[in-house]
């Protein structure tokens, strides 16, 4: 993994990889979408079950992205790898996007199922807080002008956040048992029929692939921008 | 693929916006990322060109290298 | 006097003087609690049911208001660089600052809170829980806040950024703190106070180190 940590090496390796990654994403999305539309309506949830195919993968990727961001931050902080800093920085807006999509689609699923767009349930509340963690991280990156300094500060924040996330989740869970009102219909449930599992998994693969495709494009963008900036300032060894 | 599946039955008012918002969000991210990527590539090429142009005659620009 | 005690005394003196951050925080705390019934109505039952949450949220906001000056004022006038050159480590500096912030914000807020609780018709049974939970939770607010302010110390107008960074991290404090008070209204114990104590117990010893790491990267060129 560290063999590719040099930005120059990363540019060389990622260039031929990018079309394949993008292609795989497109194939997974095409197959996933077809299966999502072709799946029969659930006997209980009716057609709203189709929201699951876009909601659950978004939620998965939103969480995975924060784990990725924290890991990249750790590597950036300890090994001082500029590439890890770039990866963490570019993962954040994507993570925020997937979190927002998970929240919105969840809300649109909740209306017909629970009778409300918003329920202060443990998972929804944790996700809203995750969204704010992402926003805070992005805001800190943008607020500090010095790039290395911003990277370190943001990395510390990401690590504080990832340590706090389980505690936040626990506290929110504890809080919902405190305020438990009417029992809400558990969506999904432990048993999902196989007709729904396949579209779900393929869509999840598509979302994950899309995350990494976009991450790669954005990382390449950032490296190109940095190179252009160094060159414009007269530094001969950009990159 | 029957049309009623596509229009998501009586829950269409929730299913279609969910897909619509997702398409908008993901599509927007793809377009934005690609657009800035291309622009960054063009900008770098431009800077590289002006750099070599200004350097080639006297070669003093990269003297400290 | 040790460097730690000297810094602690200096910060307390600065905060406690007329117009200092201690008075500011208390005034803000009282103003929020006063404004609330004017906004949502004065019915005693309604106020009693939200008193615990209001007092806790007002306490957190009042803390936030004073936090952004924790390191920033000293950073801007260069005293932070001088402190860093003193025999006291950055960890020690952060520790002294956290302690001073709590002594001039969290502690006065806690002492004032029963008075404001009267205005909100908080049931009598909940007063001990209110005091104990604020006494346990406010040090954790100072600790987490110190980390966030250390991260944003070079940012001008960092005060606007601070709430966004700090508030998600503070949710456990608000939940356990207000939850403890809520349960005590009905004479119940729900364990919230223990979770709050555990949270403070983990946050307090760790935060000077994280804050010092953040200061270190911001002070180095």
XYZ file of C-alpha atoms in Angstrom:
525
model
C 0.000 0.000 0.000
C 2.848 2.373 0.825
C 4.468 1.533 -2.467
C 1.776 3.662 -4.101
C 1.900 6.429 -1.512
C 4.057 8.658 -3.665
C 1.748 11.070 -5.524
C 3.702 10.616 -8.745
C 3.416 6.834 -8.517
C -0.262 7.195 -7.667
C -0.861 9.213 -10.824
C 0.856 6.553 -12.927
C -0.997 3.647 -11.357
C -4.419 5.265 -11.174
C -4.513 6.529 -14.756
C -5.030 3.115 -16.422
C -7.110 1.905 -13.471
C -9.652 4.700 -13.668
C -11.555 3.596 -16.814
C -11.853 0.054 -15.456
C -13.138 1.288 -12.119
C -15.620 3.589 -13.832
C -16.720 0.767 -16.131
C -17.244 -1.637 -13.252
C -19.285 1.035 -11.476
C -21.484 1.516 -14.531
C -22.037 -2.232 -14.932
C -22.885 -2.698 -11.254
C -25.316 0.227 -11.348
C -26.985 -1.014 -14.536
C -27.438 -4.520 -13.132
C -28.454 -3.259 -9.702
C -30.988 -0.816 -11.067
C -32.495 -3.433 -13.361
C -32.869 -5.898 -10.493
C -34.262 -3.173 -8.238
C -36.977 -2.329 -10.714
C -37.640 -5.972 -11.584
C -37.977 -7.145 -7.987
C -41.576 -7.852 -6.970
C -43.238 -5.515 -4.468
C -42.941 -6.720 -0.893
C -46.164 -8.142 0.568
C -45.838 -5.851 3.579
C -43.964 -2.799 2.388
C -45.231 -2.810 -1.158
C -43.107 -0.887 -3.618
C -41.367 1.104 -0.899
C -39.009 -1.848 -0.599
C -37.349 -0.408 -3.707
C -36.118 2.518 -1.605
C -34.079 0.009 0.385
C -31.896 -0.662 -2.672
C -30.681 2.923 -2.723
C -31.015 3.771 0.946
C -29.086 0.928 2.602
C -26.053 1.085 0.243
C -25.846 4.858 0.743
C -25.813 4.313 4.495
C -23.155 1.609 4.229
C -20.880 3.726 2.089
C -21.457 6.749 4.339
C -20.099 4.767 7.295
C -17.338 3.102 5.326
C -16.219 6.504 4.060
C -15.787 7.763 7.613
C -13.733 4.692 8.483
C -11.642 5.294 5.366
C -11.250 8.951 6.248
C -10.097 8.108 9.771
C -7.655 5.483 8.505
C -6.212 7.843 5.894
C -5.962 10.530 8.575
C -4.053 8.178 10.857
C -1.607 7.264 8.101
C -1.255 10.900 7.120
C -0.594 11.911 10.706
C 1.884 9.169 11.579
C 3.702 8.579 8.287
C 3.309 12.143 7.005
C 2.143 10.865 3.645
C 0.812 13.715 1.517
C -1.226 11.209 -0.489
C -3.050 10.031 2.634
C -3.923 13.656 3.411
C -5.315 14.093 -0.095
C -7.313 10.874 0.221
C -8.823 11.940 3.539
C -9.622 15.428 2.278
C -11.352 14.154 -0.851
C -13.223 11.359 0.919
C -15.012 13.818 3.213
C -17.352 15.572 0.744
C -18.222 12.201 -0.772
C -18.987 10.795 2.675
C -21.164 13.816 3.416
C -23.022 13.314 0.134
C -23.743 9.647 0.823
C -24.825 10.491 4.373
C -27.211 13.128 3.044
C -28.607 10.683 0.464
C -29.092 8.041 3.159
C -30.948 10.562 5.327
C -33.187 11.825 2.515
C -34.063 8.409 1.113
C -34.579 7.140 4.663
C -36.972 9.953 5.302
C -38.888 9.184 2.093
C -39.053 5.557 3.184
C -40.160 6.487 6.673
C -43.183 8.517 5.547
C -45.197 5.628 4.102
C -43.829 3.049 6.577
C -43.864 4.935 9.870
C -46.247 7.701 8.905
C -43.602 10.372 9.441
C -40.691 11.848 7.526
C -38.558 12.027 10.612
C -38.394 9.768 13.622
C -35.862 10.448 16.382
C -34.788 6.856 16.276
C -31.303 5.726 17.154
C -30.036 5.111 13.671
C -31.504 8.230 12.098
C -30.188 10.448 14.859
C -26.705 8.932 14.684
C -26.672 9.520 10.958
C -27.640 13.132 11.367
C -24.735 13.519 13.794
C -22.435 11.727 11.351
C -23.454 14.297 8.765
C -22.429 17.089 11.129
C -19.113 15.356 11.818
C -18.443 15.395 8.078
C -19.446 19.054 7.809
C -17.176 20.026 10.690
C -14.281 18.156 9.113
C -14.793 19.848 5.738
C -15.207 23.256 7.363
C -11.961 22.853 9.292
C -10.089 21.877 6.108
C -11.392 24.939 4.325
C -10.762 27.304 7.217
C -7.031 26.704 7.585
C -5.031 28.162 4.742
C -1.714 26.387 5.233
C -2.174 23.013 3.552
C -0.015 20.777 5.753
C -1.386 22.439 8.841
C -4.953 21.977 7.664
C -4.250 18.325 6.900
C -2.866 17.630 10.371
C -5.610 19.538 12.172
C -8.316 17.823 10.140
C -6.664 14.452 10.768
C -6.740 15.007 14.518
C -10.401 15.989 14.273
C -11.181 12.872 12.215
C -9.529 10.653 14.810
C -11.315 12.375 17.688
C -14.510 11.862 15.690
C -13.946 8.185 15.036
C -13.230 7.546 18.722
C -16.350 9.485 19.620
C -18.641 7.902 17.050
C -19.352 4.696 19.029
C -19.908 6.767 22.169
C -22.289 9.055 20.308
C -24.099 6.035 18.929
C -24.329 4.467 22.379
C -25.631 7.667 23.927
C -28.228 8.092 21.188
C -29.327 4.470 21.606
C -29.609 5.019 25.355
C -31.557 8.192 24.751
C -34.112 6.502 22.475
C -34.838 3.856 25.105
C -35.392 6.773 27.487
C -37.896 8.423 25.202
C -39.426 5.341 23.631
C -42.928 6.305 22.667
C -45.010 4.237 20.279
C -43.335 1.150 18.955
C -42.144 1.757 15.455
C -42.188 -0.688 12.641
C -38.689 -2.056 12.205
C -37.903 -1.761 8.575
C -35.943 -4.396 6.773
C -35.963 -6.771 9.694
C -33.519 -9.613 10.123
C -34.916 -11.679 7.285
C -34.735 -10.288 3.799
C -35.959 -12.490 1.025
C -33.387 -13.556 -1.554
C -35.154 -11.601 -4.313
C -34.235 -8.473 -2.409
C -30.767 -9.565 -1.301
C -29.331 -9.691 -4.801
C -30.319 -6.200 -5.900
C -29.221 -4.930 -2.508
C -25.756 -6.461 -2.725
C -25.202 -5.422 -6.318
C -26.306 -1.891 -5.576
C -24.020 -1.866 -2.536
C -21.150 -2.965 -4.777
C -22.084 -0.217 -7.248
C -22.149 2.436 -4.514
C -18.791 1.296 -3.145
C -17.244 1.280 -6.605
C -18.682 4.711 -7.312
C -17.201 6.026 -4.078
C -13.744 4.810 -5.008
C -14.050 5.974 -8.615
C -15.032 9.450 -7.554
C -12.368 9.419 -4.848
C -9.734 8.548 -7.411
C -10.882 11.271 -9.798
C -10.939 13.823 -7.010
C -7.529 12.795 -5.693
C -6.092 13.085 -9.191
C -7.723 16.500 -9.528
C -6.176 17.688 -6.297
C -2.715 16.438 -7.266
C -2.964 18.125 -10.675
C -4.054 21.356 -9.005
C -1.179 21.229 -6.550
C 1.265 20.585 -9.353
C -0.069 23.512 -11.351
C 0.162 25.750 -8.291
C 3.767 24.768 -7.553
C 4.713 25.203 -11.193
C 3.050 28.589 -11.385
C 5.030 29.677 -8.338
C 8.212 28.701 -10.125
C 9.073 25.475 -8.366
C 10.641 23.078 -10.847
C 9.900 19.840 -9.008
C 6.157 19.910 -8.704
C 4.121 16.941 -7.612
C -40.990 -5.067 -17.133
C -44.579 -4.076 -16.360
C -45.235 -0.373 -16.271
C -46.770 -0.477 -12.801
C -43.454 -1.650 -11.356
C -41.691 1.214 -13.003
C -44.110 3.673 -11.495
C -43.846 1.977 -8.138
C -47.542 1.459 -7.562
C -49.360 3.509 -4.976
C -46.112 4.467 -3.253
C -44.761 6.178 -6.359
C -44.894 9.516 -4.546
C -42.120 8.282 -2.261
C -40.192 5.805 -4.370
C -39.701 8.081 -7.375
C -38.465 11.115 -5.408
C -36.060 8.829 -3.532
C -34.585 7.617 -6.820
C -34.719 11.115 -8.237
C -32.812 12.679 -5.354
C -30.249 9.879 -5.500
C -29.786 10.327 -9.235
C -29.441 14.062 -8.781
C -26.942 13.729 -5.940
C -24.775 11.025 -7.486
C -25.067 12.435 -11.012
C -24.178 15.888 -9.753
C -21.151 14.543 -7.907
C -19.983 12.650 -10.986
C -20.399 15.663 -13.264
C -18.796 18.096 -10.851
C -15.848 15.820 -10.111
C -15.249 15.116 -13.777
C -15.571 18.757 -14.743
C -13.030 19.962 -12.162
C -10.751 17.066 -13.077
C -10.686 18.087 -16.720
C -10.240 21.713 -15.824
C -7.316 20.896 -13.510
C -5.691 18.884 -16.303
C -6.097 21.761 -18.779
C -4.781 24.268 -16.264
C -1.697 22.173 -15.579
C -0.991 21.764 -19.306
C -1.309 25.508 -19.720
C 1.064 26.251 -16.854
C 3.540 23.690 -18.119
C 3.452 25.276 -21.558
C 4.052 28.815 -20.338
C 6.777 27.546 -18.039
C 8.731 25.809 -20.803
C 8.173 28.768 -23.114
C 9.551 31.248 -20.640
C 12.373 28.994 -19.643
C 13.572 27.652 -22.960
C 15.364 30.769 -24.279
C 17.480 31.671 -21.263
C 17.094 28.489 -19.136
C 17.524 30.583 -16.004
C 14.171 29.625 -14.523
C 15.262 26.163 -13.435
C 18.794 27.137 -12.558
C 18.594 26.073 -8.926
C 17.582 22.549 -9.878
C 4.684 29.086 42.496
C 4.915 26.466 39.785
C 4.436 27.445 36.163
C 1.186 25.462 36.077
C -0.286 27.296 39.045
C 0.931 30.633 37.700
C -0.779 30.086 34.350
C -3.926 28.869 36.087
C -4.002 31.943 38.317
C -3.372 34.268 35.381
C -6.186 32.781 33.306
C -8.622 32.873 36.189
C -7.719 36.485 36.891
C -8.227 37.429 33.240
C -11.597 35.676 33.014
C -12.883 36.895 36.360
C -12.190 40.606 35.898
C -15.080 42.898 35.063
C -16.241 42.205 31.503
C -14.278 38.979 31.402
C -15.515 35.739 29.916
C -16.884 34.428 33.224
C -19.453 37.203 33.479
C -20.185 36.933 29.783
C -20.985 33.229 30.060
C -23.187 33.698 33.097
C -25.053 36.546 31.451
C -25.594 34.539 28.285
C -26.770 31.511 30.269
C -29.299 33.615 32.173
C -30.450 35.426 29.024
C -31.143 32.199 27.094
C -33.106 30.730 29.978
C -35.094 33.945 30.363
C -35.806 34.268 26.665
C -37.141 30.757 26.359
C -40.461 31.085 28.213
C -41.035 34.331 26.311
C -40.796 32.338 23.135
C -42.738 29.215 23.988
C -45.145 30.295 26.719
C -45.078 30.366 30.481
C -47.263 27.409 31.379
C -45.645 25.817 34.438
C -46.198 22.213 33.335
C -44.697 22.824 29.925
C -41.666 24.612 31.363
C -41.084 21.938 33.992
C -41.018 19.232 31.352
C -38.363 20.971 29.272
C -36.391 22.610 32.092
C -33.743 19.885 32.242
C -32.999 20.090 28.537
C -33.087 23.877 28.419
C -30.684 24.290 31.320
C -28.276 21.774 29.828
C -28.377 23.214 26.326
C -28.027 26.769 27.624
C -25.022 25.628 29.670
C -23.393 24.063 26.608
C -24.007 27.179 24.504
C -22.658 29.462 27.221
C -19.536 27.298 27.335
C -19.167 27.521 23.557
C -19.351 31.274 23.716
C -16.262 31.515 25.906
C -14.342 28.609 24.414
C -13.165 30.319 21.266
C -11.021 32.706 23.315
C -9.400 29.833 25.248
C -6.222 29.776 23.170
C -6.952 32.343 20.493
C -6.385 35.536 22.480
C -3.019 34.189 23.651
C -2.176 33.021 20.161
C -2.917 36.385 18.609
C -0.867 38.486 21.036
C 1.998 36.000 21.019
C 1.768 34.902 24.658
C 1.103 31.336 23.569
C 4.533 31.225 21.912
C 6.050 32.511 25.126
C 4.242 29.875 27.173
C 5.529 27.233 24.788
C 9.086 28.356 25.554
C 8.509 28.125 29.314
C 9.434 24.964 31.262
C 5.752 23.993 31.237
C 4.964 21.491 28.476
C 2.190 22.177 25.977
C 0.239 19.401 27.685
C 0.597 21.258 30.950
C -0.483 24.510 29.330
C -3.564 22.848 27.853
C -4.353 21.236 31.214
C -4.062 24.546 33.068
C -6.222 26.288 30.475
C -8.912 23.607 30.638
C -8.965 23.798 34.411
C -9.087 27.594 34.389
C -11.895 27.554 31.822
C -13.946 25.185 33.919
C -13.355 27.140 37.117
C -14.486 30.360 35.442
C -17.324 28.964 33.301
C -18.553 25.480 34.194
C -18.425 25.974 37.940
C -20.210 29.380 38.038
C -22.834 28.052 35.620
C -23.462 25.102 37.892
C -23.812 27.377 40.901
C -26.221 29.676 39.052
C -28.302 26.847 37.585
C -30.616 26.192 40.595
C -31.672 29.822 40.506
C -32.612 29.599 36.854
C -34.224 26.222 37.459
C -36.669 27.993 39.773
C -37.709 30.227 36.872
C -38.398 27.131 34.800
C -40.404 25.375 37.541
C -38.033 22.430 37.707
C -39.499 19.971 40.263
C -37.672 20.044 43.591
C -36.648 16.396 43.366
C -34.446 17.140 40.352
C -32.156 19.763 41.910
C -29.504 17.367 43.245
C -29.342 15.617 39.868
C -29.063 18.967 38.082
C -26.126 20.044 40.231
C -24.341 16.697 40.135
C -24.785 16.269 36.387
C -23.574 19.789 35.594
C -20.647 19.356 37.955
C -19.698 16.122 36.180
C -20.467 17.145 32.619
C -19.124 20.696 32.348
C -15.459 19.648 32.785
C -15.926 17.346 29.783
C -17.294 20.301 27.797
C -14.210 22.354 28.654
C -11.984 19.403 27.717
C -13.560 18.703 24.318
C -13.868 22.396 23.652
C -10.164 22.859 24.346
C -9.303 20.276 21.691
C -11.532 21.979 19.132
C -10.224 25.474 19.922
C -6.649 24.242 19.744
C -7.428 22.919 16.261
C -8.960 26.191 15.097
C -6.561 28.542 16.864
C -5.052 29.921 13.651
C -8.442 30.461 12.051
C -9.675 34.008 12.172
C -13.341 34.046 13.119
C -12.844 30.504 14.383
C -15.770 31.110 16.700
C -18.135 30.479 13.810
C -16.491 27.180 12.985
C -16.324 25.975 16.564
C -19.985 25.029 17.149
C -20.048 22.872 14.026
C -16.985 20.953 15.206
C -17.868 20.705 18.870
C -21.606 20.090 18.974
C -21.659 16.565 17.490
C -18.871 15.589 19.864
C -20.823 16.962 22.795
C -24.045 15.035 22.158
C -23.198 12.345 24.738
C -22.761 15.028 27.410
C -26.099 16.640 26.616
C -27.907 13.307 26.379
C -26.554 11.825 29.591
C -26.686 15.119 31.478
C -30.241 16.079 30.615
C -31.304 12.418 30.785
C -30.107 12.174 34.374
C -32.079 15.257 35.389
C -35.190 14.067 33.540
C -35.177 10.702 35.257
C -34.662 12.272 38.667
C -37.902 14.259 38.303
C -39.714 10.953 38.709
C -37.301 9.856 41.419
C -35.591 7.421 39.081
C -31.979 6.487 38.516
C -31.209 5.561 34.934
C -27.449 5.263 35.063
C -26.983 8.390 32.977
C -24.808 9.983 35.622
C -22.410 7.035 35.510
C -22.102 7.220 31.741
C -21.531 10.941 32.066
C -18.850 10.332 34.697
C -17.216 7.704 32.496
C -17.259 10.091 29.535
C -15.690 12.858 31.603
C -13.254 10.380 33.108
C -11.989 9.382 29.683
C -12.123 12.824 28.073
C -10.423 14.820 30.813
C -7.101 12.964 31.014
C -6.862 12.558 27.222
C -7.782 16.057 26.113
C -4.617 17.898 27.246
C -2.574 15.549 25.059
C -4.789 15.920 21.993
C -5.042 19.674 22.502
C -1.252 19.884 22.886
C -0.767 17.940 19.640
C -3.101 20.366 17.902
C -1.300 23.375 19.372
C 2.052 21.941 18.392
C 1.128 21.675 14.723
C -0.366 25.152 14.770
C 2.621 26.770 16.473
C 5.249 25.142 14.266
C 5.917 26.848 10.999
